[in-house]
mmCIF file with all atom_site columns, C-alpha atoms in Angstrom:
data_model
loop_
_atom_site.group_PDB
_atom_site.id
_atom_site.type_symbol
_atom_site.label_atom_id
_atom_site.label_alt_id
_atom_site.label_comp_id
_atom_site.label_asym_id
_atom_site.label_entity_id
_atom_site.label_seq_id
_atom_site.pdbx_PDB_ins_code
_atom_site.Cartn_x
_atom_site.Cartn_y
_atom_site.Cartn_z
_atom_site.occupancy
_atom_site.B_iso_or_equiv
_atom_site.pdbx_formal_charge
_atom_site.auth_seq_id
_atom_site.auth_comp_id
_atom_site.auth_asym_id
_atom_site.auth_atom_id
_atom_site.pdbx_PDB_model_num
ATOM 1   C CA . MET A 1 1   ? 96.001  86.988  76.186 1.00 86.00 ? 1   MET A CA 1
ATOM 2   C CA . TYR A 1 2   ? 94.667  84.428  73.947 1.00 87.00 ? 2   TYR A CA 1
ATOM 3   C CA . ILE A 1 3   ? 91.546  84.528  71.778 1.00 87.00 ? 3   ILE A CA 1
ATOM 4   C CA . PRO A 1 4   ? 90.503  81.214  70.364 1.00 85.00 ? 4   PRO A CA 1
ATOM 5   C CA . LYS A 1 5   ? 90.743  80.770  66.579 1.00 86.00 ? 5   LYS A CA 1
ATOM 6   C CA . VAL A 1 6   ? 92.539  84.154  66.497 1.00 90.00 ? 6   VAL A CA 1
ATOM 7   C CA . GLY A 1 7   ? 95.883  83.884  68.375 1.00 90.00 ? 7   GLY A CA 1
ATOM 8   C CA . TYR A 1 8   ? 97.760  85.628  71.194 1.00 92.00 ? 8   TYR A CA 1
ATOM 9   C CA . LEU A 1 9   ? 97.182  89.338  71.494 1.00 93.00 ? 9   LEU A CA 1
ATOM 10  C CA . GLY A 1 10  ? 98.881  90.409  74.632 1.00 91.00 ? 10  GLY A CA 1
ATOM 11  C CA . VAL A 1 11  ? 101.383 89.566  77.291 1.00 90.00 ? 11  VAL A CA 1
ATOM 12  C CA . GLY A 1 12  ? 100.895 90.881  80.799 1.00 90.00 ? 12  GLY A CA 1
ATOM 13  C CA . GLU A 1 13  ? 101.577 90.266  84.359 1.00 90.00 ? 13  GLU A CA 1
ATOM 14  C CA . VAL A 1 14  ? 99.080  89.897  87.263 1.00 89.00 ? 14  VAL A CA 1
ATOM 15  C CA . CYS A 1 15  ? 99.390  93.024  89.538 1.00 89.00 ? 15  CYS A CA 1
ATOM 16  C CA . GLY A 1 16  ? 96.830  92.502  92.142 1.00 88.00 ? 16  GLY A CA 1
ATOM 17  C CA . GLU A 1 17  ? 94.549  89.988  94.009 1.00 90.00 ? 17  GLU A CA 1
ATOM 18  C CA . PRO A 1 18  ? 91.261  88.767  92.313 1.00 89.00 ? 18  PRO A CA 1
ATOM 19  C CA . ALA A 1 19  ? 88.219  90.488  93.432 1.00 89.00 ? 19  ALA A CA 1
ATOM 20  C CA . PRO A 1 20  ? 84.522  89.844  92.931 1.00 87.00 ? 20  PRO A CA 1
ATOM 21  C CA . PHE A 1 21  ? 83.195  91.785  89.912 1.00 85.00 ? 21  PHE A CA 1
ATOM 22  C CA . ARG A 1 22  ? 81.013  94.061  91.990 1.00 83.00 ? 22  ARG A CA 1
ATOM 23  C CA . GLU A 1 23  ? 84.063  95.024  94.230 1.00 87.00 ? 23  GLU A CA 1
ATOM 24  C CA . ALA A 1 24  ? 86.687  95.161  91.647 1.00 90.00 ? 24  ALA A CA 1
ATOM 25  C CA . VAL A 1 25  ? 88.192  98.733  90.952 1.00 90.00 ? 25  VAL A CA 1
ATOM 26  C CA . VAL A 1 26  ? 89.947  100.158 87.910 1.00 85.00 ? 26  VAL A CA 1
ATOM 27  C CA . GLY A 1 27  ? 92.097  103.098 87.044 1.00 80.00 ? 27  GLY A CA 1
ATOM 28  C CA . ASP A 1 28  ? 93.486  104.655 90.109 1.00 81.00 ? 28  ASP A CA 1
ATOM 29  C CA . GLY A 1 29  ? 91.556  102.335 92.318 1.00 80.00 ? 29  GLY A CA 1
ATOM 30  C CA . SER A 1 30  ? 88.749  104.816 92.961 1.00 84.00 ? 30  SER A CA 1
ATOM 31  C CA . VAL A 1 31  ? 86.203  103.651 90.259 1.00 87.00 ? 31  VAL A CA 1
ATOM 32  C CA . ARG A 1 32  ? 84.329  100.303 90.559 1.00 89.00 ? 32  ARG A CA 1
ATOM 33  C CA . LEU A 1 33  ? 84.352  98.243  87.370 1.00 86.00 ? 33  LEU A CA 1
ATOM 34  C CA . ALA A 1 34  ? 80.679  97.446  87.852 1.00 83.00 ? 34  ALA A CA 1
ATOM 35  C CA . GLU A 1 35  ? 79.892  101.211 87.576 1.00 87.00 ? 35  GLU A CA 1
ATOM 36  C CA . GLN A 1 36  ? 81.419  101.564 84.124 1.00 85.00 ? 36  GLN A CA 1
ATOM 37  C CA . GLN A 1 37  ? 79.571  101.538 81.033 1.00 84.00 ? 37  GLN A CA 1
ATOM 38  C CA . LEU A 1 38  ? 80.396  98.193  79.279 1.00 75.00 ? 38  LEU A CA 1
ATOM 39  C CA . VAL A 1 39  ? 81.152  98.359  75.433 1.00 78.00 ? 39  VAL A CA 1
ATOM 40  C CA . GLY A 1 40  ? 80.508  95.365  73.253 1.00 72.00 ? 40  GLY A CA 1
ATOM 41  C CA . ASN A 1 41  ? 78.054  92.398  73.767 1.00 69.00 ? 41  ASN A CA 1
ATOM 42  C CA . TYR A 1 42  ? 79.568  91.329  77.254 1.00 63.00 ? 42  TYR A CA 1
ATOM 43  C CA . ARG A 1 43  ? 76.949  90.843  80.055 1.00 66.00 ? 43  ARG A CA 1
ATOM 44  C CA . HIS A 1 44  ? 77.877  90.166  83.628 1.00 66.00 ? 44  HIS A CA 1
ATOM 45  C CA . VAL A 1 45  ? 76.823  86.775  84.915 1.00 69.00 ? 45  VAL A CA 1
ATOM 46  C CA . GLY A 1 46  ? 77.369  84.996  88.146 1.00 69.00 ? 46  GLY A CA 1
ATOM 47  C CA . ASP A 1 47  ? 75.807  84.990  91.682 1.00 73.00 ? 47  ASP A CA 1
ATOM 48  C CA . GLU A 1 48  ? 77.378  87.692  93.818 1.00 74.00 ? 48  GLU A CA 1
ATOM 49  C CA . THR A 1 49  ? 75.819  85.901  96.977 1.00 78.00 ? 49  THR A CA 1
ATOM 50  C CA . ASP A 1 50  ? 77.582  82.817  96.425 1.00 80.00 ? 50  ASP A CA 1
ATOM 51  C CA . PRO A 1 51  ? 81.532  83.103  96.342 1.00 77.00 ? 51  PRO A CA 1
ATOM 52  C CA . ASP A 1 52  ? 81.898  79.884  94.441 1.00 79.00 ? 52  ASP A CA 1
ATOM 53  C CA . MET A 1 53  ? 79.538  81.112  91.707 1.00 80.00 ? 53  MET A CA 1
ATOM 54  C CA . ALA A 1 54  ? 80.517  84.785  91.588 1.00 81.00 ? 54  ALA A CA 1
ATOM 55  C CA . GLU A 1 55  ? 82.423  86.404  88.805 1.00 85.00 ? 55  GLU A CA 1
ATOM 56  C CA . TYR A 1 56  ? 85.991  87.454  89.609 1.00 86.00 ? 56  TYR A CA 1
ATOM 57  C CA . VAL A 1 57  ? 88.288  90.067  88.098 1.00 87.00 ? 57  VAL A CA 1
ATOM 58  C CA . LEU A 1 58  ? 92.037  89.684  88.018 1.00 87.00 ? 58  LEU A CA 1
ATOM 59  C CA . PRO A 1 59  ? 94.015  92.956  87.547 1.00 88.00 ? 59  PRO A CA 1
ATOM 60  C CA . VAL A 1 60  ? 96.686  92.663  84.796 1.00 89.00 ? 60  VAL A CA 1
ATOM 61  C CA . ARG A 1 61  ? 99.395  95.132  83.855 1.00 90.00 ? 61  ARG A CA 1
ATOM 62  C CA . TRP A 1 62  ? 99.739  94.760  80.071 1.00 91.00 ? 62  TRP A CA 1
ATOM 63  C CA . LEU A 1 63  ? 103.461 94.625  78.942 1.00 93.00 ? 63  LEU A CA 1
ATOM 64  C CA . LYS A 1 64  ? 102.580 94.592  75.187 1.00 94.00 ? 64  LYS A CA 1
ATOM 65  C CA . THR A 1 65  ? 99.374  94.198  73.171 1.00 94.00 ? 65  THR A CA 1
ATOM 66  C CA . LEU A 1 66  ? 98.751  93.710  69.509 1.00 94.00 ? 66  LEU A CA 1
ATOM 67  C CA . ASP A 1 67  ? 95.944  94.518  67.151 1.00 94.00 ? 67  ASP A CA 1
ATOM 68  C CA . ARG A 1 68  ? 93.667  91.604  66.229 1.00 93.00 ? 68  ARG A CA 1
ATOM 69  C CA . ARG A 1 69  ? 95.016  91.368  62.750 1.00 94.00 ? 69  ARG A CA 1
ATOM 70  C CA . ASP A 1 70  ? 98.602  91.101  64.095 1.00 94.00 ? 70  ASP A CA 1
ATOM 71  C CA . SER A 1 71  ? 97.775  88.135  66.514 1.00 93.00 ? 71  SER A CA 1
ATOM 72  C CA . VAL A 1 72  ? 100.512 85.601  67.119 1.00 93.00 ? 72  VAL A CA 1
ATOM 73  C CA . THR A 1 73  ? 99.942  82.097  66.244 1.00 89.00 ? 73  THR A CA 1
ATOM 74  C CA . ALA A 1 74  ? 102.039 78.976  64.944 1.00 87.00 ? 74  ALA A CA 1
ATOM 75  C CA . LYS A 1 75  ? 101.594 75.408  64.223 1.00 85.00 ? 75  LYS A CA 1
ATOM 76  C CA . GLY A 1 76  ? 101.726 73.549  67.613 1.00 81.00 ? 76  GLY A CA 1
ATOM 77  C CA . ILE A 1 77  ? 101.627 76.554  69.792 1.00 86.00 ? 77  ILE A CA 1
ATOM 78  C CA . PHE A 1 78  ? 100.067 75.876  73.209 1.00 84.00 ? 78  PHE A CA 1
ATOM 79  C CA . ALA A 1 79  ? 96.583  77.420  73.146 1.00 79.00 ? 79  ALA A CA 1
ATOM 80  C CA . LEU A 1 80  ? 94.325  76.936  76.147 1.00 75.00 ? 80  LEU A CA 1
ATOM 81  C CA . GLN A 1 81  ? 90.720  77.816  75.367 1.00 71.00 ? 81  GLN A CA 1
ATOM 82  C CA . ARG A 1 82  ? 90.796  80.618  78.016 1.00 71.00 ? 82  ARG A CA 1
ATOM 83  C CA . PRO A 1 83  ? 91.743  84.199  77.591 1.00 66.00 ? 83  PRO A CA 1
ATOM 84  C CA . MET A 1 84  ? 94.466  84.084  80.168 1.00 71.00 ? 84  MET A CA 1
ATOM 85  C CA . CYS A 1 85  ? 96.748  81.543  81.758 1.00 77.00 ? 85  CYS A CA 1
ATOM 86  C CA . ARG A 1 86  ? 100.286 81.068  83.139 1.00 82.00 ? 86  ARG A CA 1
ATOM 87  C CA . LEU A 1 87  ? 102.368 79.626  80.378 1.00 84.00 ? 87  LEU A CA 1
ATOM 88  C CA . SER A 1 88  ? 105.074 77.033  80.970 1.00 87.00 ? 88  SER A CA 1
ATOM 89  C CA . ASN A 1 89  ? 105.331 75.386  77.466 1.00 88.00 ? 89  ASN A CA 1
ATOM 90  C CA . ALA A 1 90  ? 108.966 76.230  76.560 1.00 90.00 ? 90  ALA A CA 1
ATOM 91  C CA . ALA A 1 91  ? 108.188 76.150  72.668 1.00 90.00 ? 91  ALA A CA 1
ATOM 92  C CA . THR A 1 92  ? 105.183 78.484  73.054 1.00 88.00 ? 92  THR A CA 1
ATOM 93  C CA . LEU A 1 93  ? 107.230 80.842  75.317 1.00 90.00 ? 93  LEU A CA 1
ATOM 94  C CA . ALA A 1 94  ? 110.084 80.997  72.851 1.00 90.00 ? 94  ALA A CA 1
ATOM 95  C CA . ILE A 1 95  ? 107.576 81.835  70.078 1.00 90.00 ? 95  ILE A CA 1
ATOM 96  C CA . LEU A 1 96  ? 105.818 84.567  71.969 1.00 90.00 ? 96  LEU A CA 1
ATOM 97  C CA . ASN A 1 97  ? 108.978 86.133  73.418 1.00 90.00 ? 97  ASN A CA 1
ATOM 98  C CA . ALA A 1 98  ? 110.389 86.455  69.836 1.00 91.00 ? 98  ALA A CA 1
ATOM 99  C CA . GLU A 1 99  ? 107.238 87.938  68.526 1.00 89.00 ? 99  GLU A CA 1
ATOM 100 C CA . PHE A 1 100 ? 106.315 90.266  71.503 1.00 90.00 ? 100 PHE A CA 1
ATOM 101 C CA . PHE A 1 101 ? 109.871 91.142  72.587 1.00 90.00 ? 101 PHE A CA 1
ATOM 102 C CA . PRO A 1 102 ? 112.261 90.870  69.548 1.00 87.00 ? 102 PRO A CA 1
ATOM 103 C CA . GLU A 1 103 ? 114.644 93.284  71.282 1.00 85.00 ? 103 GLU A CA 1
ATOM 104 C CA . ARG A 1 104 ? 115.297 90.590  73.866 1.00 80.00 ? 104 ARG A CA 1
ATOM 105 C CA . THR A 1 105 ? 116.045 87.827  71.546 1.00 64.00 ? 105 THR A CA 1
ATOM 106 C CA . THR A 1 106 ? 119.644 87.055  71.036 1.00 61.00 ? 106 THR A CA 1
ATOM 107 C CA . THR A 1 107 ? 121.188 85.566  67.957 1.00 55.00 ? 107 THR A CA 1
#
C-alpha cells in the first residue's frame, strides 16, 4: 500500500475476487462492507447500476503494515499514484523486501 507524499505503509497479497462495494463482505464473510460505519472522511461514490462505473473492493491479506511515521520511501523508488498495484520494479522490490522483511534478507 502506497500513500502519495508519504510512502509505502503495507505489503499484502490479494486473497479473493473483486466485488462491487454494495456486495463486498468483510471479516468472516458474513458482514457487508456497505453496512459498516465508515471512519474518516471517506465517502462512497460510483453508480451501482452501471458495472463500468461501480466502485469495487479487492480483498487483501496484509503481510506487514507500518505506522504512517515509519513509511518506506527512498530516492528513485517506484511510486504509482494509486494506493495498490502489482510491483515489478526490481530496485523497488529490493528496498521494500529489506524494509518490510529484514529477516529474509541475506548478506
